[in-house]
Amino acid sequence: MAHILIHLFLHVIFLTLSVGQLVTTQDQCLPSRCGDFGPVIRFPFHLKNRQPSHCGYPGFELSCTSNNVTQFKLQFPLQASTKNIDIPVSANVSVQEINYKSQTIKLSDINASCLPRQISKVNSSLSLFTFDQNTYGGFTLFNCSSNKTYSSTSGRINCLSGLHYDVIAFRSSYSISELPSSCTMMYNISDVPDEVFFGPPEFSQTRIYLHWSEPFCGNCEDVGKYCKLKSNSSGSETECVDIPEDHSKGLSKKVTVAIVLGSVFAFVCIVLAVYTIVKMKMKKEDQKRIERFLEDYKALRPTRYSYADIKKITEQFKYKLGQGGYGKVYKGQLSNEILVAVKVLNNFKGEGEDFINEVGSIGRIHHVNVVRLVGFCADGYRRALVYEYLSNDTLQKIISSGNGRGSSLGWEKMQQIAVGIAKGIEYLHQGCNQRIVHFDIKPHNILLDQDFNPKVADFGLAKLCAKDQSAVSMTAARGTIGYIAPEVFSRNYGDVSYRADIYSFGMLLLDMIGGRKKFDDAANEENSSSQIYYPEWMYKQLEKGEEIAIQIENEDDSSIIKKLAIVGLWCIQWYPADRPSMKVVIQMLVGESIPIMPPNPFGSMNS
């Protein structure tokens, strides 16, 4: 289960990343900018290290500086008129504005390279941009001897000048009469801004406008669309496209839905994976807890079997003896002489508490009236308990076979069974190092051997406590309806203690004499079953001196039945403190005389 969830989770991550990659691919050429206030950058321009080169046109690459200024490195469109060639003067400039409709770019902070000294050594290079017409005038460059003073219409080009000579840029529109005869003309340059010659410090506020004609996108801008290079075209052909959605306006609906669904599914997978991992961890911790307990338990000498041993003992679970909420019971054989009953516990019941309760309590006990634990199995998550096999099934089967008319075993034997059960319970309460409170005494949990000797069984709900402990801590009621003491349901009747077992035993005695069946028959005749409680009905029968059972062969049987009924009524007193101890119960059961009637246990209940 865990590996499937992990596979699904990884698949979801892959899908989410794929969606994210698709979104990123679609968004690569979306308009961008340097910082919050820079010009919007889109085709034919593209930002270096942010957008791929196919988002722009060759030669239109911009970049962002560390302080988010948009920078452009370009070739100025300078032309030497005498030679009719373009001069490659490169410059780093700051971009202030870009007008995509008029195809104009506004620049500042020019830092240009120096002009060439000789035109003949220049390799011509065509610029992608031109200056706006009639914006700038031309200059003529002269090489003059140094230490001269020139008019305001000229200026010294520092990068070309030397120690003994100056290179002067003289505006072409002015007269050159003031120039000395020692000056020699170098070449003319048309339409050039002053910053190219004299640098930015002195003219730092000047703004330069350049225009580009290729690629032409004005037709797209006029109709409210964007421009891009035409697909599968190696030239400069462009096409118009719809304006894409911007990041600031959110992702497209399909992408948003895909991301949301992917995120939700990923979250569900994570929750399921975490739940499965936690569950497996809890099961492993539970298994470790049981292993630690069994390690401490070795001294008590029950045999530990593997699950393969259990299958062999039960002949592959061939003979099923019974089934309950705890699991199933199978008949098994350790040898030709030794038969066993194997209780296979449900794999996922509780956190191992039932298993530990049963092994930890019954494994300490060696008493003739308590079923003996032969061994156990704790093989991984498979758990089983191996008991001595008792051939005559349960007391419930004997009671049921009587059909309310008495017992097929005879009342003397039934009294012996009652005494044996009482001795077994008394041993649990007083004979062990720690008191064991069974919490589920009922005919179904009393097994009978070949001689019909009773043995208390099924310790899945048992609790251990110190003998001097007056109350047992419980978080929830435990036991079987009809046999649970009142205080287990409500602390208004007193603290929960070993006396809860005494109440259950009292109800068992009333069942043994057929009280419940007799009550049902009488209630059907009187049609008042919903208005009286059957132990209360039995109390009234005895109080009036009427017989409880139908099938009575002699006077001794009548005495036994009456004794069992009275002892049972003593045991089911509503308040725990009013019930006798099991030691006193045994004395009443084996005594020759019939015990006196107890106080009416149902007065407080009715009130």
PDB file of C-alpha atoms in Angstrom, residues 425 429 437 439-442 480-489 493 497-511 516 533-536 567-576 578-582 585 601-602 605:
ATOM      1  CA  ILE A 425     -12.508 -16.972  40.807  1.00  0.00           C
ATOM      2  CA  HIS A 429      -8.711 -12.666  43.476  1.00  0.00           C
ATOM      3  CA  VAL A 437     -10.102  -9.278  37.811  1.00  0.00           C
ATOM      4  CA  PHE A 439     -14.423  -8.901  33.940  1.00  0.00           C
ATOM      5  CA  ASP A 440     -16.161 -11.474  31.724  1.00  0.00           C
ATOM      6  CA  ILE A 441     -17.485 -14.283  33.942  1.00  0.00           C
ATOM      7  CA  LYS A 442     -20.373 -15.976  32.111  1.00  0.00           C
ATOM      8  CA  THR A 480     -21.010  -8.934  28.394  1.00  0.00           C
ATOM      9  CA  ILE A 481     -24.435  -7.331  28.685  1.00  0.00           C
ATOM     10  CA  GLY A 482     -26.500  -9.132  31.323  1.00  0.00           C
ATOM     11  CA  TYR A 483     -23.432 -10.003  33.396  1.00  0.00           C
ATOM     12  CA  ILE A 484     -21.827  -6.560  33.854  1.00  0.00           C
ATOM     13  CA  ALA A 485     -21.982  -5.081  37.354  1.00  0.00           C
ATOM     14  CA  PRO A 486     -23.820  -1.715  37.726  1.00  0.00           C
ATOM     15  CA  GLU A 487     -20.711   0.154  38.897  1.00  0.00           C
ATOM     16  CA  VAL A 488     -18.949  -0.686  35.628  1.00  0.00           C
ATOM     17  CA  PHE A 489     -21.597   1.380  33.857  1.00  0.00           C
ATOM     18  CA  TYR A 493     -22.929   2.736  42.560  1.00  0.00           C
ATOM     19  CA  SER A 497     -13.156  -3.553  41.857  1.00  0.00           C
ATOM     20  CA  TYR A 498     -12.837  -7.352  41.994  1.00  0.00           C
ATOM     21  CA  ARG A 499     -16.439  -7.378  43.296  1.00  0.00           C
ATOM     22  CA  ALA A 500     -17.553  -6.867  39.665  1.00  0.00           C
ATOM     23  CA  ASP A 501     -16.621 -10.550  39.115  1.00  0.00           C
ATOM     24  CA  ILE A 502     -18.813 -11.516  42.099  1.00  0.00           C
ATOM     25  CA  TYR A 503     -21.819  -9.832  40.484  1.00  0.00           C
ATOM     26  CA  SER A 504     -21.161 -11.689  37.203  1.00  0.00           C
ATOM     27  CA  PHE A 505     -20.870 -14.985  39.103  1.00  0.00           C
ATOM     28  CA  GLY A 506     -24.227 -14.313  40.786  1.00  0.00           C
ATOM     29  CA  MET A 507     -25.873 -13.870  37.379  1.00  0.00           C
ATOM     30  CA  LEU A 508     -24.183 -17.089  36.229  1.00  0.00           C
ATOM     31  CA  LEU A 509     -25.700 -18.986  39.197  1.00  0.00           C
ATOM     32  CA  LEU A 510     -29.178 -17.692  38.333  1.00  0.00           C
ATOM     33  CA  ASP A 511     -28.646 -18.883  34.750  1.00  0.00           C
ATOM     34  CA  ARG A 516     -33.756 -16.654  32.805  1.00  0.00           C
ATOM     35  CA  TYR A 533     -36.251  -7.689  35.849  1.00  0.00           C
ATOM     36  CA  TYR A 534     -35.788 -11.459  35.944  1.00  0.00           C
ATOM     37  CA  PRO A 535     -33.523 -11.606  39.099  1.00  0.00           C
ATOM     38  CA  GLU A 536     -36.115  -9.434  40.827  1.00  0.00           C
ATOM     39  CA  VAL A 567     -26.306 -17.258  46.830  1.00  0.00           C
ATOM     40  CA  GLY A 568     -26.801 -15.768  43.371  1.00  0.00           C
ATOM     41  CA  LEU A 569     -29.058 -13.044  44.820  1.00  0.00           C
ATOM     42  CA  TRP A 570     -26.459 -12.287  47.506  1.00  0.00           C
ATOM     43  CA  CYS A 571     -23.854 -11.836  44.757  1.00  0.00           C
ATOM     44  CA  ILE A 572     -25.927  -9.424  42.654  1.00  0.00           C
ATOM     45  CA  GLN A 573     -26.526  -6.860  45.367  1.00  0.00           C
ATOM     46  CA  TRP A 574     -26.694  -3.493  43.614  1.00  0.00           C
ATOM     47  CA  TYR A 575     -23.900  -1.878  45.632  1.00  0.00           C
ATOM     48  CA  PRO A 576     -20.447  -3.594  45.578  1.00  0.00           C
ATOM     49  CA  ASP A 578     -23.121  -5.357  49.986  1.00  0.00           C
ATOM     50  CA  ARG A 579     -21.779  -8.378  48.049  1.00  0.00           C
ATOM     51  CA  PRO A 580     -19.950 -11.199  49.896  1.00  0.00           C
ATOM     52  CA  SER A 581     -16.362 -12.113  49.000  1.00  0.00           C
ATOM     53  CA  MET A 582     -15.775 -15.274  46.986  1.00  0.00           C
ATOM     54  CA  VAL A 585     -19.652 -17.461  48.654  1.00  0.00           C
ATOM     55  CA  PRO A 601     -31.186  -5.870  46.031  1.00  0.00           C
ATOM     56  CA  PHE A 602     -33.665  -4.104  43.764  1.00  0.00           C
ATOM     57  CA  MET A 605     -32.674   0.228  41.662  1.00  0.00           C
TER      58      MET A 605
END
